[in-house]
XYZ file of C-alpha atoms in Angstrom:
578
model
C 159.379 6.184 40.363
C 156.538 4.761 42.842
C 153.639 6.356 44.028
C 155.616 6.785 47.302
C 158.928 8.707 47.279
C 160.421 8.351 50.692
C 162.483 11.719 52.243
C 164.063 11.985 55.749
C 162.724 8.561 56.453
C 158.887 10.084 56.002
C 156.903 8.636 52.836
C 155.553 11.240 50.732
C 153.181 10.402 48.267
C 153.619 11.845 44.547
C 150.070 13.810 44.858
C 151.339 14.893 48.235
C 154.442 16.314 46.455
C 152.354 17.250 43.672
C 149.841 19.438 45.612
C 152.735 20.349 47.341
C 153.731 22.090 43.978
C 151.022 23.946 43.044
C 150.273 25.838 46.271
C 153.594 26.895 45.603
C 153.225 27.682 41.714
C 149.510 29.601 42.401
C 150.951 31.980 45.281
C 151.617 35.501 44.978
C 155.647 34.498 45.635
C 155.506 32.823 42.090
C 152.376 33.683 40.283
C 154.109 36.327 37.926
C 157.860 34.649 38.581
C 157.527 32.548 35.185
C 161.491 31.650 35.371
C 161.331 30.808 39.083
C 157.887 28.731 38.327
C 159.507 26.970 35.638
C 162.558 26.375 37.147
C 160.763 24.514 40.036
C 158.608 22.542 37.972
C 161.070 20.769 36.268
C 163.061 19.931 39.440
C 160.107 18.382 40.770
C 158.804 16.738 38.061
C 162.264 15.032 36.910
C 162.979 13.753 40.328
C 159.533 12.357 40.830
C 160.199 10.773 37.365
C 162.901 9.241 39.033
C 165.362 11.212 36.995
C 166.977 13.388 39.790
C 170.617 11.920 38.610
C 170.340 14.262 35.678
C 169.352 17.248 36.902
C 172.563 19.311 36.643
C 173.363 22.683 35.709
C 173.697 21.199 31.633
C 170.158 20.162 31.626
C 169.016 22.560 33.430
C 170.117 25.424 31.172
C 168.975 23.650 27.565
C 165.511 22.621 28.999
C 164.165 25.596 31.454
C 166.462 28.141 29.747
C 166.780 27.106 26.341
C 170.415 27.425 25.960
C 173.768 25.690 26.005
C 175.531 25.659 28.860
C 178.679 28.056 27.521
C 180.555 29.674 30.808
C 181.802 32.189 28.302
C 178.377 33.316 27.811
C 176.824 33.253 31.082
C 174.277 30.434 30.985
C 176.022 28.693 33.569
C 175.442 31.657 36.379
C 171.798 32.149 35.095
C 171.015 28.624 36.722
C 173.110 29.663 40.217
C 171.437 32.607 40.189
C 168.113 31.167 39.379
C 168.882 28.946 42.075
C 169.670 31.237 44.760
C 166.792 33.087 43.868
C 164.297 30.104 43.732
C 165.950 28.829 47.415
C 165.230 32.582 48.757
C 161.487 32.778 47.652
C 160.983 29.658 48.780
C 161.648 30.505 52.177
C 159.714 33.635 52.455
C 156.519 31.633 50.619
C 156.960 29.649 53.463
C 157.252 32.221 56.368
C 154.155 33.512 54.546
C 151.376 32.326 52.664
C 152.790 28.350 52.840
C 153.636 28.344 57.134
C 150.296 25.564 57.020
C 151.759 23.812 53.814
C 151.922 20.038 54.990
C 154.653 18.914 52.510
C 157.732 21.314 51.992
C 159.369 21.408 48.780
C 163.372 22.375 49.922
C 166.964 21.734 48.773
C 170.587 22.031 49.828
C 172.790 25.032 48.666
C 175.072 23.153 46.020
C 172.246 20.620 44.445
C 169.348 20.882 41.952
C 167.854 17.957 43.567
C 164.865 18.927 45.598
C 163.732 16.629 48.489
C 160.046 16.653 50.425
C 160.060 16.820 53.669
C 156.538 16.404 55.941
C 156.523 19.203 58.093
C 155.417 19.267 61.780
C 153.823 21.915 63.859
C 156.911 24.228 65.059
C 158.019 24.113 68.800
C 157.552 28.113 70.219
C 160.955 29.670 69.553
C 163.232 29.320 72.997
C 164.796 32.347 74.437
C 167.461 34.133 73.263
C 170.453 34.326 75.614
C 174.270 35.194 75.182
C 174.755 31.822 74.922
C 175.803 29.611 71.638
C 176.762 26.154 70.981
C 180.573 25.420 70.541
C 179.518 24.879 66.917
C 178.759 28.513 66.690
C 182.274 29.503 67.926
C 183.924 28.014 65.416
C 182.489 30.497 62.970
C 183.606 33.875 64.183
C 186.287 35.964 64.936
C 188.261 35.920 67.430
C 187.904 39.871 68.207
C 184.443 39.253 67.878
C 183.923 39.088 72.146
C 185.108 43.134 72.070
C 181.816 43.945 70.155
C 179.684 41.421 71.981
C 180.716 42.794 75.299
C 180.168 46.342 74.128
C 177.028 45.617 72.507
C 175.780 44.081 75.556
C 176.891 46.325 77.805
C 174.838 49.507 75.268
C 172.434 47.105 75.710
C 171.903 46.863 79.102
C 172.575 50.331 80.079
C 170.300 52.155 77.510
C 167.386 49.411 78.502
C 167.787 51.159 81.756
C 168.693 54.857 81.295
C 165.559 55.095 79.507
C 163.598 53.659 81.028
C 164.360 54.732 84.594
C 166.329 57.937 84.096
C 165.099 61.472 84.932
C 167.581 63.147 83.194
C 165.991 65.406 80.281
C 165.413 64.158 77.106
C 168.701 64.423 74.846
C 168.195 65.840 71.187
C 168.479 62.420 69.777
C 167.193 60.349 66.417
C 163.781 60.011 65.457
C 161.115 58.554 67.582
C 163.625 59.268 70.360
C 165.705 56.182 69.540
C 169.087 56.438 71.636
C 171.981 57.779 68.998
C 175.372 56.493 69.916
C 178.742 57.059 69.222
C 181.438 54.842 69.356
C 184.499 55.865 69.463
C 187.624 54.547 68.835
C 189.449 52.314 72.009
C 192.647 54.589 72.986
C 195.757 52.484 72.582
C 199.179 52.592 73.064
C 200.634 54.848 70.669
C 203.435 52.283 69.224
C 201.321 49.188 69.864
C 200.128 47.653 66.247
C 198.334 44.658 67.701
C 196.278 46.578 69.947
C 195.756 49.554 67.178
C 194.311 46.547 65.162
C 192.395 44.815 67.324
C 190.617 48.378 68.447
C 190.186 48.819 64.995
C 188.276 45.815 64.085
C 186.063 46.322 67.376
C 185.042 49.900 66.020
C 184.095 48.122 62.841
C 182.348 45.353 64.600
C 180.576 47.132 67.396
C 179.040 50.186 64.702
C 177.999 46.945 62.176
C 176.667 45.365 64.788
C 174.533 48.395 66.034
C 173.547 49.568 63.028
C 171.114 46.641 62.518
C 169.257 47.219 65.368
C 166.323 48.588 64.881
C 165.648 50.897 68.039
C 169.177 52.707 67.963
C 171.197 54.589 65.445
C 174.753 54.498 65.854
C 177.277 57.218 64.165
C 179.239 55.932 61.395
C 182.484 54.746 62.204
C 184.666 57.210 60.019
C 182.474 60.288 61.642
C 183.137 58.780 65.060
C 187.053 58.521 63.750
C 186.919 61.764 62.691
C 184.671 63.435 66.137
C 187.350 61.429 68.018
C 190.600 63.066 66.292
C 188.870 66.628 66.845
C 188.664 66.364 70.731
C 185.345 66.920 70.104
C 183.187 67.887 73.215
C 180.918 65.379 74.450
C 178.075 68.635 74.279
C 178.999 69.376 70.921
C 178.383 66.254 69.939
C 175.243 66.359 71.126
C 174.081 69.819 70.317
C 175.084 69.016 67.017
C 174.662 66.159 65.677
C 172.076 64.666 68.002
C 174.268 62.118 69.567
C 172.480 61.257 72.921
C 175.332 58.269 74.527
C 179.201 57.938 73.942
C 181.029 54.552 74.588
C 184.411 55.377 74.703
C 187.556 52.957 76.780
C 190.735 51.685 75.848
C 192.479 48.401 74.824
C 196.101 46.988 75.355
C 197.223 43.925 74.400
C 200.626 41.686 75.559
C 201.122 38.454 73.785
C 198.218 36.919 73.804
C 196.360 38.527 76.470
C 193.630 41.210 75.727
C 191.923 44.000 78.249
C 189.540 46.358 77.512
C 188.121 49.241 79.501
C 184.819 50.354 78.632
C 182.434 53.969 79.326
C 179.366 54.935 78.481
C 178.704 58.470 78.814
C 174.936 60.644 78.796
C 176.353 63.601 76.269
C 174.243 65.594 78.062
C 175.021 65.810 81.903
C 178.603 63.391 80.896
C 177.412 60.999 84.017
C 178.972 57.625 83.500
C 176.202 55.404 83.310
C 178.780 52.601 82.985
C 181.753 51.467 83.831
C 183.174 47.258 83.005
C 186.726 46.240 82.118
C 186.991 42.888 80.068
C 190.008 40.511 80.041
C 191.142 37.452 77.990
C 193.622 35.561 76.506
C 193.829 34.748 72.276
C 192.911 31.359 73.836
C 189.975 31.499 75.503
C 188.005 34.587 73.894
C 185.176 32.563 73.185
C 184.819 31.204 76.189
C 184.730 35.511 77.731
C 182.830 36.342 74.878
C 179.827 33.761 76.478
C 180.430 34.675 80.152
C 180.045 38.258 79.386
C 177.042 38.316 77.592
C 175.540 35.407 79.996
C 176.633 37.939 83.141
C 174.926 40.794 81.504
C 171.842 39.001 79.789
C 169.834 39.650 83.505
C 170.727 43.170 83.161
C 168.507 43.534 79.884
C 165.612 45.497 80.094
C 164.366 45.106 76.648
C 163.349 42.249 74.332
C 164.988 41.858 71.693
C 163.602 39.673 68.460
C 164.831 36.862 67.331
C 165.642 37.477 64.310
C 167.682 40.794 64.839
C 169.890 38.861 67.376
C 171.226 36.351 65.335
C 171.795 39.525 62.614
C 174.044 40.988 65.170
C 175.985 37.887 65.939
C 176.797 36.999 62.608
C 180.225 36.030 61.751
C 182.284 38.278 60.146
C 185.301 36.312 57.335
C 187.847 35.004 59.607
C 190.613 35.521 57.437
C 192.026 39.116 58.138
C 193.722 39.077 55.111
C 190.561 38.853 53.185
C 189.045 41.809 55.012
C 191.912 43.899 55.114
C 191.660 43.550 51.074
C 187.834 44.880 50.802
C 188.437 47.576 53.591
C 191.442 48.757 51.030
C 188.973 48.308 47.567
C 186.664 50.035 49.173
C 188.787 53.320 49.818
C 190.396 52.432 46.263
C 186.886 52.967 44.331
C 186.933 56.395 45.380
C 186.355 58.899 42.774
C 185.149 56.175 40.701
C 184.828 59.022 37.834
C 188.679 57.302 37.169
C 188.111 53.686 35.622
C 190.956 52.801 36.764
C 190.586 53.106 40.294
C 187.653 51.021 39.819
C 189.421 48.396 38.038
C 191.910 48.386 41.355
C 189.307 48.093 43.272
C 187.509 44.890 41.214
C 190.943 43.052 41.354
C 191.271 43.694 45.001
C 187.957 41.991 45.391
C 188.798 38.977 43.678
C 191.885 38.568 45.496
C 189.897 39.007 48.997
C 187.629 35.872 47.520
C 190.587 34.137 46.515
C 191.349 33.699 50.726
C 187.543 33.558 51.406
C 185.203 31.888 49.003
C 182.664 32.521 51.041
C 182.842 36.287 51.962
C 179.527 38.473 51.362
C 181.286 41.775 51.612
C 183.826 40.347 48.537
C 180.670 39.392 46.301
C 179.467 42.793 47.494
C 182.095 44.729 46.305
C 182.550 43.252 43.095
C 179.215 43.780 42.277
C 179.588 47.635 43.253
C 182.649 47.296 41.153
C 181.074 46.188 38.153
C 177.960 48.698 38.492
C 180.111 51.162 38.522
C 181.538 51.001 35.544
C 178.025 51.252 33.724
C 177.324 54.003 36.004
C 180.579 56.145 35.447
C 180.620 55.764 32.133
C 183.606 52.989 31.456
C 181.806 49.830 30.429
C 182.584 48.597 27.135
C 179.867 46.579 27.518
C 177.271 47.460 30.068
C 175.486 44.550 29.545
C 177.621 41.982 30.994
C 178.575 44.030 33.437
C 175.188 44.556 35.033
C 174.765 41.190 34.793
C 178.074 40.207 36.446
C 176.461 42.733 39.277
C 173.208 41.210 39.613
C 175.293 37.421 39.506
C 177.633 38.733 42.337
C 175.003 40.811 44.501
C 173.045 37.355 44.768
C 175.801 35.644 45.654
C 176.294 37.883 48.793
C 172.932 37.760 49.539
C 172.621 33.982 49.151
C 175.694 33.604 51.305
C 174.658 36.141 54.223
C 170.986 37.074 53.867
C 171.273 39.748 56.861
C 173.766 41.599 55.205
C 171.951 44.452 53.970
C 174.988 46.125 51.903
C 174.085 42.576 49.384
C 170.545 43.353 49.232
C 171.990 47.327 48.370
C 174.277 46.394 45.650
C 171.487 44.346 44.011
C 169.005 47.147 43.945
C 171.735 49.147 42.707
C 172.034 46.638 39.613
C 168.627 46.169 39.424
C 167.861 49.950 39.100
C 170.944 50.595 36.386
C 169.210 47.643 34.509
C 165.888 49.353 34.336
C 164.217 46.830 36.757
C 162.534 49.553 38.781
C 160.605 47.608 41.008
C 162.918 45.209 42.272
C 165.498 47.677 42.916
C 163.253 49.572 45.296
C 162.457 45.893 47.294
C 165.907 45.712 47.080
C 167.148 48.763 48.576
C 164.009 49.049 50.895
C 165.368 45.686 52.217
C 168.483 46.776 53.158
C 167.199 49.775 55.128
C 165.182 47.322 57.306
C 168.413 44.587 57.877
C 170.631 47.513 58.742
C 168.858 50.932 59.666
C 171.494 53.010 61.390
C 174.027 52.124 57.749
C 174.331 55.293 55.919
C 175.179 53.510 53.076
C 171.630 51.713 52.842
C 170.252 55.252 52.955
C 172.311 56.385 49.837
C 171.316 53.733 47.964
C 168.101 53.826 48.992
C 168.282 57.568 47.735
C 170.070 56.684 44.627
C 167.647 54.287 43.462
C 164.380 56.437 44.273
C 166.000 59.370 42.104
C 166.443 56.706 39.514
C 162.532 56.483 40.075
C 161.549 60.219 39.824
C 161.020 60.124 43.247
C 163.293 62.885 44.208
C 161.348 64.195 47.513
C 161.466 61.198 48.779
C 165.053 60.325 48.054
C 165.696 63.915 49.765
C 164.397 62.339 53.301
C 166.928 59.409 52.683
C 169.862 61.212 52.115
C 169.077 63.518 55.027
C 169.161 60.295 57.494
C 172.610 58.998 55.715
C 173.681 62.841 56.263
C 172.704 62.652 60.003
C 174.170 58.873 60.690
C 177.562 60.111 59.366
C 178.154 63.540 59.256
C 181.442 64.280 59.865
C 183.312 62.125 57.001
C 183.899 64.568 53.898
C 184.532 62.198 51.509
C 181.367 60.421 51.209
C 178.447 61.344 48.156
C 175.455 61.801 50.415
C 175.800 65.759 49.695
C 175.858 65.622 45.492
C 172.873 63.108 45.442
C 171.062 65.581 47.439
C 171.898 68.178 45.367
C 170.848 65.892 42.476
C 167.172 65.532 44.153
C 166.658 69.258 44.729
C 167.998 69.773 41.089
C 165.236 67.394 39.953
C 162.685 68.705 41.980
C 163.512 72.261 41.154
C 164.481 73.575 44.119
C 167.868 75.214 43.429
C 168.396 77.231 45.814
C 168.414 74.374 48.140
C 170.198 72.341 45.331
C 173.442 75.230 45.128
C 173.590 75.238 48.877
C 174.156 71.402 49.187
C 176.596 71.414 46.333
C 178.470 74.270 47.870
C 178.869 73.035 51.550
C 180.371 69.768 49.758
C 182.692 71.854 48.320
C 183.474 73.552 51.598
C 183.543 70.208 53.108
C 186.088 69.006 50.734
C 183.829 66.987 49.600
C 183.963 64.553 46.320
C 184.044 67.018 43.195
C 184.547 65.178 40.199
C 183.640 66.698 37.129
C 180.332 65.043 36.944
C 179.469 66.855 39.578
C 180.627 70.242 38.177
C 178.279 70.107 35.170
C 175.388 69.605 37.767
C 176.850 73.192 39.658
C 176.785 74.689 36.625
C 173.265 73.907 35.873
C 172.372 75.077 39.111
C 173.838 78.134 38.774
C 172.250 78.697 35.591
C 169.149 78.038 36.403
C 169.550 80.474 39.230
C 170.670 83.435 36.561
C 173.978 82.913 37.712
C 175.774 82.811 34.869
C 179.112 84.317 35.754
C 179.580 81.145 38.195
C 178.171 78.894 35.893
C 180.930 79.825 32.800
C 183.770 79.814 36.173
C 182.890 76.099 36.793
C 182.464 75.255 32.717
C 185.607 76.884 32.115
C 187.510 73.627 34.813
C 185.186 70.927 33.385
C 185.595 71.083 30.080
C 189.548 70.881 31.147
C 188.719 68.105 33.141
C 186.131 66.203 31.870
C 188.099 62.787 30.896
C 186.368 59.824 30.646
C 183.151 61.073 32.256
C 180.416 62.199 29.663
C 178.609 65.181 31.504
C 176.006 64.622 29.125
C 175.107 61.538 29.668
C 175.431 61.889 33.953
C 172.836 64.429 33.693
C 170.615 61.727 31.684
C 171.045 59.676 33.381
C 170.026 61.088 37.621
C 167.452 63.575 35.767
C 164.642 61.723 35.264
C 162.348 64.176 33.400
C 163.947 63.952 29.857
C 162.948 67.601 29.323
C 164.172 69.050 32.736
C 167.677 66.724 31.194
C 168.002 68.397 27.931
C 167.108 72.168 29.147
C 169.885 71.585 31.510
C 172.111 70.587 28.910
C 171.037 72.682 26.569
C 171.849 75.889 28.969
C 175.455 73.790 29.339
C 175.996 74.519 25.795
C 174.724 77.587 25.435
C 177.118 78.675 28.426
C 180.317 76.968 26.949
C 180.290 73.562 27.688
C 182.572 71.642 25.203
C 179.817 68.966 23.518
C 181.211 65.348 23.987
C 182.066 63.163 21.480
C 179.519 60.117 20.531
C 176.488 61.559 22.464
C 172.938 61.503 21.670
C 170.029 62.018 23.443
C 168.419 58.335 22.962
């Protein structure tokens, strides 16, 4: 190759490209990242060898990775993953340490081929508005304007209510952030378009919300749940801190659409606002853009950059596809039964089968395969955590706001013993979408996996708080699980119990974990009640090994067990304490 290799109609010289290289290679990003460093380095260096032609995934895998490329075996998703990885940290080096960099090292999703591109001083970021190209429309769902147009109109109101308002302070979420409820548009009872279409804006208006950071939003199934109750707007407030509820209804003829929209203070139930949209199947787009132009003036806050185009991303736009991974996601539950989690892995697939590109499909099927390492059913746990760390990555390479990707990976991460990364992981999802309960679980999960129990307790707490109302949701056992760990079993037998109450989740995992509880309390007598079910029920779960497994102390583990035994707890077969 010359001394000059010429990208984007800019010659680059090879020093240029080479220097280029080791600012990369000597940052923080990379310094300890040997496969990422490598990896890099031999992109670069083959294409200014003027060998680019054969960088493919073959070569790639026998010279940075030392293997054949066998699909069988895996080598061939070690270099996407690699990849993904490699395209990711380059573009947080340069966000960070490389923003003065003069030559950028980049390449698109699909090749190995990098190219150099001579950078230029960035133009200031222009204003964010409502607005977006017709390019952008292409991308999302129709149904999408419903949550835009409730969004904004949250938006708008709560920039003003508090700001202006003298009403007193509502017993809201931390910080005094504005906790909202949506609840679900009232239809007409026989109408199935309009049932639909009210139930993807519930979905799309909470997801939307919950990555903002300056509100927390109920989770949709409490909000289903507060809404089937009747319950009082006061109640609501009183408690479960909710300080605003948006509430309206939706009918649909054809292919026209109208929604009326509320928002109500919970605490003095003024209407602070009051806006009925209209459309046609046709033209949503078109609304969508009006609407949030007409109510863009109305704005009294600033809102980043960044978190605006996470709440306009594009959901799939094949209904089929997300009506499959809203159905795995119900069939996982009690994943204590392999095969509901085997139901749940082929309904994935099929879901990617009608979207290739779908982040909450990758998602899934990496919670699918984590699960069975976690529960107890892998054959080989090996491949399947790395089948979950392949498919997490994949969701996070295809939508890099979508914080339940960055969740599932940390999840992997952490059942692979990769500590560290799991918590950047999880941690990452919590900022990308902090009113999710789900990012709070995990984020719990993974610190108990840590031996950081207190501060997994403070996790759970928020994921209690953001959805509180849904029974059938774990946030109640892995908070039981940190006050086991740390000890505190009093507080650990009244979480377990009001689960229980609840009708919560009570697989029999869980029930050795009561009957520890109770036995470290001296209650024996309830302890050899709730032995005398699991060792009925146990199946494929190995109490044993659960117990291992969320205890981190191995002594607090085997004392637990040990009093298990002593009580009448059938010993499982194949179990040792390595």
């Amino acid at each position: 190759m010359d001394d000059q290799t010429n990208t984007k109609n800019v010659c680059i010289s090879k020093d240029q490209v080479l220097d280029a290289l080791s600012r990369i290679l000597r940052s923080e990003e990379f310094r300890d990242a040997d496969r990422l460093s490598d990896f890099l380095q031999y992109v670069v260096e083959q294409t200014l060898a003027g060998k680019s032609a054969s960088i493919k995934a073959t070569t790639i895998a026998l010279d940075v990775f030392d293997r054949e490329l066998d699909k069988d075996t895996g080598s061939d998703s070690i270099v996407r993953v690699t990849a993904a990885r490699l395209r990711r940290a380059l573009g947080h080096y340069y966000s960070e340490d490389g923003t003065e960099d003069p030559v950028q090292i980049e390449w698109k999703t699909g090749s190995y081929v990098p190219q150099f591109v001579l950078r230029v001083s960035p133009k200031p970021p222009a204003v964010q508005t409502g607005s977006r190209s017709a390019g952008d429309k292409t991308k999302r769902h129709p149904v999408t304007f419903l949550a835009v147009a409730a969004f904004a109109v949250i938006m708008a109101v709560i920039g003003y209510s508090f700001t202006t308002s003298e009403t007193p302070a509502s017993k809201v979420a931390p910080e005094n952030k504005p906790f909202i409820a949506v609840l679900p548009l009232k239809t007409a009872e026989n109408d199935d378009q309009s049932q639909a279409i009210a139930e993807r804006y519930l979905e799309a208006v909470v997801t939307s919300l919950a990555r903002l950071p300056d509100v927390s939003v109920m989770a949709a199934r409490s909000a289903i749940s507060a809404a089937k109750t009747n319950t009082p707007l006061e109640v609501l407030n009183q408690n479960h801190g909710i300080s605003h509820v948006l509430r309206g209804s939706l009918n649909s003829q054809a292919d026209s659409v109208r929604m009326n929209v509320q928002l109500v203070d919970t605490i003095t139930g003024t209407i602070l606002f009051a806006e009925r949209f209209g459309g046609t199947t046709a033209n949503l787009f078109e609304l969508e853009d009006k609407i949030a132009n007409r109510l863009a003036t109305a704005l009294s806050i600033t809102t980043d950059k960044d978190i605006v185009q996470r709440v306009y991303l594009p959901y799939s736009n094949n209904s089929d596809a997300i009506n499959l991974v809203r159905e795995a996601i119900v069939r996982i539950n009690p994943p204590n039964e392999k095969s509901r989690v085997e139901a749940s892995k082929d309904l994935f697939q099929r879901a990617l089968k009608l979207d290739p590109k779908f982040a909450g499909g990758f998602a899934g099927l990496s919670q699918a395969h984590s699960y069975m390492v976690l529960f107890d059913h892998s054959k080989d746990p090996m491949h399947d955590l790395g089948k979950a760390i392949e498919f997490a990555e994949m969701a996070v390479e295809l939508d890099p706001a979508f914080g339940n990707g960055h969740a599932m990976l940390g999840l992997a991460h952490s059942l692979s013993g990769n500590t560290d990364q799991a918590m950047r992981n999880v941690r990452r999802a919590v900022v990308l979408e902090p009113g999710d309960p789900l990012s709070y679980q995990w984020l719990g999960g993974v610190l108990i996996f840590s031996g950081r129990s207190q501060e997994a307790v403070d996790a759970l707490r928020e994921a209690i708080r953001l959805d509180p109302l849904e029974p059938g949701t774990p946030y109640l056992n892995i908070l039981g699980m940190a006050y086991f760990n740390l000890e505190q079993y009093d507080d650990a037998i009244e979480v377990f119990e009001q689960n229980i109450l609840d009708g919560g989740p009570d697989a029999p995992n869980m029930e050795a974990y009561r009957a520890a509880t109770y036995s470290a309390l001296g209650r024996e007598a309830e302890a050899r009640r709730v032995l005398a079910r699991l060792n009925v029920r146990a199946g494929e779960i190995t109490p044993e090994r659960w117990i291992r497994s969320w205890t981190p102390s191995s002594e607090h583990a085997e004392r637990a067990i040990q009093s298990l035994y002593d009580l009448g707890m059938k010993k499982s077969h194949s179990i040792s304490s390595d």
